[in-house]
Tab-separated table of C-alpha atoms in Angstrom:
chain	number	residue	atom	x	y	z
E	1	VAL	CA	67.525	27.559	32.120
E	2	ILE	CA	65.250	29.516	29.808
E	3	VAL	CA	66.288	29.622	26.157
E	4	CYS	CA	64.504	31.951	23.707
E	5	GLY	CA	61.673	32.545	26.176
E	6	HIS	CA	60.750	28.839	26.229
E	7	GLN	CA	60.795	27.039	29.549
E	8	PRO	CA	61.404	23.268	29.362
E	9	ASP	CA	58.701	20.968	30.736
E	10	SER	CA	61.096	19.499	33.284
E	11	LEU	CA	61.398	22.882	35.028
E	12	SER	CA	57.692	23.783	34.998
E	13	PRO	CA	55.882	23.582	38.343
E	14	SER	CA	54.257	20.242	39.117
E	15	TRP	CA	50.863	21.872	39.774
E	16	GLN	CA	50.604	22.794	36.072
E	17	LYS	CA	50.589	19.136	35.013
E	18	GLU	CA	47.003	17.950	34.802
E	19	ALA	CA	45.901	14.727	36.414
E	20	PRO	CA	44.225	12.229	34.084
E	21	VAL	CA	40.429	12.503	34.008
E	22	GLN	CA	38.675	9.575	35.650
E	23	GLY	CA	35.264	8.147	34.894
E	24	TYR	CA	33.237	5.033	35.713
E	25	CYS	CA	33.342	2.211	33.165
E	26	VAL	CA	30.052	0.304	33.297
E	27	LYS	CA	31.544	-2.739	31.564
E	28	CYS	CA	34.545	-3.080	33.927
E	29	LYS	CA	32.482	-1.831	36.914
E	30	ALA	CA	35.392	0.311	38.120
E	31	LYS	CA	36.724	3.853	37.983
E	32	LYS	CA	39.332	4.219	35.217
E	33	ASP	CA	41.522	6.928	33.695
E	34	ILE	CA	39.887	8.060	30.456
E	35	LYS	CA	42.002	7.387	27.358
E	36	GLY	CA	41.830	10.037	24.635
E	37	ALA	CA	39.758	12.386	26.797
E	38	LYS	CA	38.272	15.393	25.029
E	39	GLN	CA	35.970	18.202	26.167
E	40	ILE	CA	32.543	18.128	24.492
E	41	GLU	CA	29.261	20.012	24.789
E	42	THR	CA	26.010	18.069	24.972
E	43	LYS	CA	22.842	18.973	23.060
E	44	ASN	CA	21.510	20.854	26.098
E	45	LYS	CA	24.731	22.936	26.352
E	46	ARG	CA	26.283	21.089	29.324
E	47	THR	CA	30.002	20.394	29.365
E	48	ALA	CA	31.291	16.843	29.499
E	49	VAL	CA	34.481	14.860	28.999
E	50	GLN	CA	34.337	11.881	26.671
E	51	GLY	CA	36.859	9.155	25.869
E	52	THR	CA	37.376	5.410	26.082
E	53	CYS	CA	38.245	2.864	28.755
E	54	PRO	CA	41.917	1.835	28.397
E	55	ASP	CA	41.100	-1.814	29.228
E	56	CYS	CA	37.920	-2.694	27.293
E	57	GLY	CA	37.476	0.243	24.871
E	58	THR	CA	33.966	1.164	26.040
E	59	LYS	CA	32.992	4.831	25.655
E	60	ILE	CA	33.095	6.761	28.971
E	61	THR	CA	31.346	10.115	29.430
E	62	VAL	CA	31.672	12.295	32.516
E	63	ILE	CA	28.949	14.948	32.546
E	64	GLY	CA	30.102	18.209	34.065
E	65	GLY	CA	33.742	17.134	33.795
E	66	LYS	CA	36.556	19.468	32.815
E	67	LEU	CA	39.982	18.809	31.355
């Protein structure tokens, strides 16, 4: 059901929902979902995703990552 041109999230295709970005936490020594992930650009103009580890709070950066 589309009301006023707005489609509810429950009816949107599942492929449009993004998977959480994962990165390696050096403190936990494991791959984790990045909490509060945001797209950044480094000083040398490369793209990266930066956020924190949900378990220990350490900063995680994935160079070349995309949201």
